[in-house]
Tab-separated table of C-alpha atoms in Angstrom:
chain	number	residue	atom	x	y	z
A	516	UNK	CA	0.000	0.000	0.000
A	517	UNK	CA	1.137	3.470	-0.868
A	518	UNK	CA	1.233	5.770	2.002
A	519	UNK	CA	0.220	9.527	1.084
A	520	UNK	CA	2.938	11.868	1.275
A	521	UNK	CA	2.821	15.020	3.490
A	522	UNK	CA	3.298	17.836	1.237
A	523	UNK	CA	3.595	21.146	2.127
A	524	UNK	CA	0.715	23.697	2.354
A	525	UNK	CA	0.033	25.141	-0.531
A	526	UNK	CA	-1.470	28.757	-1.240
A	527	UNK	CA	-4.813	29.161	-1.512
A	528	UNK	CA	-5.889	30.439	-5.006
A	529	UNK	CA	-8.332	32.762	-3.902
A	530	UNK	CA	-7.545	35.378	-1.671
A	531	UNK	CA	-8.451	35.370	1.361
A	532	UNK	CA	-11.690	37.847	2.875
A	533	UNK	CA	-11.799	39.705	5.800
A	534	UNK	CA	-11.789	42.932	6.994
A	535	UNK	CA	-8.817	44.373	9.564
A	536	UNK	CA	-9.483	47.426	11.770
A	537	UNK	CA	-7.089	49.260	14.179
A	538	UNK	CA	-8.120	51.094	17.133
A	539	UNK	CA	-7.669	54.391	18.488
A	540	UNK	CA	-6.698	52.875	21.729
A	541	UNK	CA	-4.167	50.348	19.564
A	542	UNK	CA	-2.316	53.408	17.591
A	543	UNK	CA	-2.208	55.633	21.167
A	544	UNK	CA	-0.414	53.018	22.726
A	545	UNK	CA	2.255	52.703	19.939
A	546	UNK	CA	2.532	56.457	20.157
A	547	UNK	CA	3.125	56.986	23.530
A	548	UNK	CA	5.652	54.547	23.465
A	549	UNK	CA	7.963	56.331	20.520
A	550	UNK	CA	6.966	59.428	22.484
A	551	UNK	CA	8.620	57.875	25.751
A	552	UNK	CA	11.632	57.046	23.881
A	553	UNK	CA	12.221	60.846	23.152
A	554	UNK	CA	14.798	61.945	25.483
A	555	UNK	CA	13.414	65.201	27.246
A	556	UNK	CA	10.230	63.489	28.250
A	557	UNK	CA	9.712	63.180	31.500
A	558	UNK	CA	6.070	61.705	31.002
A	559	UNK	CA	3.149	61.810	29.321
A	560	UNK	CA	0.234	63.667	30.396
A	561	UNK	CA	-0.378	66.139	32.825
A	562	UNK	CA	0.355	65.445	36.899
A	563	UNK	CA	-3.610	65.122	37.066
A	564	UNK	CA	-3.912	62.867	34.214
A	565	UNK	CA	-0.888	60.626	35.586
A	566	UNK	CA	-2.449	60.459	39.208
A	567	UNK	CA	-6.083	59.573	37.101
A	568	UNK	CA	-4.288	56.794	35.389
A	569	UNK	CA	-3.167	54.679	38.347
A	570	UNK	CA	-6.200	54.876	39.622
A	571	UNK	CA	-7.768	53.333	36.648
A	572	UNK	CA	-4.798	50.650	37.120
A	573	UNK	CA	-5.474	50.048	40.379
A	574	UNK	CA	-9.477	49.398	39.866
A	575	UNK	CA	-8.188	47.175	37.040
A	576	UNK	CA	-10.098	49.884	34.808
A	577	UNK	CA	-7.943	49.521	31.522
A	578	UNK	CA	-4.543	50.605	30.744
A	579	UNK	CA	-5.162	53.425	28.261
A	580	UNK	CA	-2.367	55.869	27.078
A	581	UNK	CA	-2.591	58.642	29.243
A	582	UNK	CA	-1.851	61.971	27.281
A	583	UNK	CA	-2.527	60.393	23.766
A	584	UNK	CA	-5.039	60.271	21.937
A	585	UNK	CA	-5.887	59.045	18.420
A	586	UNK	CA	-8.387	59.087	16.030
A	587	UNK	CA	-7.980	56.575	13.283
A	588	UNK	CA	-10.261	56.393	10.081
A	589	UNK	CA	-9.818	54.303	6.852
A	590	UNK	CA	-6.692	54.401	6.047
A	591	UNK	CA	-5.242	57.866	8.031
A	592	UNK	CA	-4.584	58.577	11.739
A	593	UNK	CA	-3.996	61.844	13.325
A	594	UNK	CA	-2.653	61.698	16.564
A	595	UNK	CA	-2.605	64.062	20.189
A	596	UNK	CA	0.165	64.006	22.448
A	597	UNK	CA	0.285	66.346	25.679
A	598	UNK	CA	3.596	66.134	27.506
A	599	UNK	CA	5.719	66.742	30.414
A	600	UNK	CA	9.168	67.852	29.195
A	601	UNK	CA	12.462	67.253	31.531
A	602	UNK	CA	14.070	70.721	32.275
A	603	UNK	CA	16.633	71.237	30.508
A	604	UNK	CA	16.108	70.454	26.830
A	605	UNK	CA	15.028	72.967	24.358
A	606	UNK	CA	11.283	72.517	24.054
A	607	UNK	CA	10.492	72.998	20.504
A	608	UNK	CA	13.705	70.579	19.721
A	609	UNK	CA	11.580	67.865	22.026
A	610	UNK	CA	8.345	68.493	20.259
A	611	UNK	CA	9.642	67.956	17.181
A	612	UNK	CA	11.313	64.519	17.867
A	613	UNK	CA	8.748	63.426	19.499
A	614	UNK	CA	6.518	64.459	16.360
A	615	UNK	CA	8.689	62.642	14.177
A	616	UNK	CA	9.467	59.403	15.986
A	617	UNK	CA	5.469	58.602	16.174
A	618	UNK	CA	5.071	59.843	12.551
A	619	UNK	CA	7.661	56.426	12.463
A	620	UNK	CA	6.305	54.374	14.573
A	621	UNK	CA	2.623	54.409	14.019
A	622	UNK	CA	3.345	54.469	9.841
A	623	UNK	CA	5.783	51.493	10.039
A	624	UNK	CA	3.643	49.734	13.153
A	625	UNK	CA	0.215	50.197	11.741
A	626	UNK	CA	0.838	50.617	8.307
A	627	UNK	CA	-1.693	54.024	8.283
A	628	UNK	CA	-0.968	57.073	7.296
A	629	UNK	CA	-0.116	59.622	9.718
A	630	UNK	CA	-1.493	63.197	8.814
A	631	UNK	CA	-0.496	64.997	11.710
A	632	UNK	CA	0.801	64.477	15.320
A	633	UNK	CA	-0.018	67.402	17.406
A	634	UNK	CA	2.255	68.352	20.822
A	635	UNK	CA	1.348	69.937	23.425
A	636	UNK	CA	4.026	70.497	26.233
A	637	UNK	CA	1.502	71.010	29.230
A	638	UNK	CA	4.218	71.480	31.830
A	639	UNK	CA	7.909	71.363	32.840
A	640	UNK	CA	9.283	69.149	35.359
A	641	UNK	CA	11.718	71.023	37.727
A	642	UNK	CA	14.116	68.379	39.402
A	643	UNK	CA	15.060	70.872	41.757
A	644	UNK	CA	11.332	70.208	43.490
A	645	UNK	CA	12.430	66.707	44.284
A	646	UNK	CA	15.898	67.606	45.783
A	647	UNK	CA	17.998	66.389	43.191
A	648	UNK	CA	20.364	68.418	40.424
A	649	UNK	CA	18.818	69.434	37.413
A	650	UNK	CA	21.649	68.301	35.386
A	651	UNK	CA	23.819	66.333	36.939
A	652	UNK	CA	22.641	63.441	35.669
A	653	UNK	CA	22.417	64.245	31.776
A	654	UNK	CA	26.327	66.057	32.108
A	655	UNK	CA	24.644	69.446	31.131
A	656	UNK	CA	24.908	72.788	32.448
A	657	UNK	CA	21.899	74.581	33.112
A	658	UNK	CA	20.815	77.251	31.146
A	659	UNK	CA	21.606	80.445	32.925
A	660	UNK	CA	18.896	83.656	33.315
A	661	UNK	CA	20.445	86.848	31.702
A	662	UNK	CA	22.672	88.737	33.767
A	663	UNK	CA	20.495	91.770	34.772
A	664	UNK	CA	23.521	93.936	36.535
A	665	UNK	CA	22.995	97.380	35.556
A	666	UNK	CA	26.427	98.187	33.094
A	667	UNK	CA	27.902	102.031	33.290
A	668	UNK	CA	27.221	103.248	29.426
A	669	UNK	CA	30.570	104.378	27.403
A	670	UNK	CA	29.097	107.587	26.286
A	671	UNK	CA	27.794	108.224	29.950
A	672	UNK	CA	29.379	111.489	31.929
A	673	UNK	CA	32.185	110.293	34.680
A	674	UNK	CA	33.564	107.791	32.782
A	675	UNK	CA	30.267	106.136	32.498
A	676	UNK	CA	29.883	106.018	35.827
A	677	UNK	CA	26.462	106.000	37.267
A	678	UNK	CA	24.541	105.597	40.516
A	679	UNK	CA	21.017	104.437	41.513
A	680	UNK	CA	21.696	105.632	45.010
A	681	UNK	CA	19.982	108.823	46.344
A	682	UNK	CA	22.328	110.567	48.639
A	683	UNK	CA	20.312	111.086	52.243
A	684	UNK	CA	20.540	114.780	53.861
């Protein structure tokens, strides 16, 4: 007797049907993860939505993404992000990698297109609140506030000497 030899699969001819969908939930979550990966962000969300969030996690209430949203149609997404940026970092320079790094993400992830990616920095996190240096750890200096001393003007009588002192009788 001949025994019937195992072939391998072969493709189907016809293709096969079905209908895939991705959710606004799905695409947040990839966000806020190439988000996180920006350095200069300290979280996501706002101090209120973070404290929210564990809550949720606590009552077992769903994960979410908290400070990203999405909405996804057809075959676009457009996508919300509100931040807390690390002090430190030039904020427009962390809005914009964080703009392009889920523009990358969600495109090569989800295979949508991404027609915009909105930032919002909400706040700044000040290290100095929780006792520690604000740069110490990255090896940066920290910007510095202008230097407001009042400077004695070249063209000024004296020398350009000059006094904000009222002599007293």
């Amino acid at each position: 007797m001949d025994q019937p030899e195992h072939l391998p699969a072969q493709p189907v001819s016809t293709p096969a049907t079905g209908t895939t969908s991705i959710t606004d939930s799905a695409v947040a979550k990839v966000a806020a993860v190439a988000a996180r990966s920006v350095p200069g962000v300290h979280f996501l969300g706002l101090g209120s939505s973070r404290a929210l969030g564990a809550l949720r996690g606590a009552v077992g209430a769903g994960e979410g993404s908290p400070g990203v949203s999405a909405e996804v149609g057809q075959r676009e997404v457009a996508v919300d992000i509100v931040l807390t940026a690390a002090y430190g970092r030039p904020l427009q320079q962390i809005a914009e990698e964080v703009r392009a790094a889920v523009y990358l993400a969600v495109e090569r992830i989800t295979g949508l297109h991404v027609i915009e990616v909105n930032v919002e920095i909400g706040d700044v996190h000040l290290p100095e609140a929780a006792g520690a240096a604000p740069h110490a750890a990255a090896g940066q200096q920290p910007p510095q506030p202008p230097d407001r001393t009042p400077r004695p003007h070249p063209a000024a009588p004296n020398g350009g000497a000059t006094s904000d002192t009222v002599e007293q009788p």
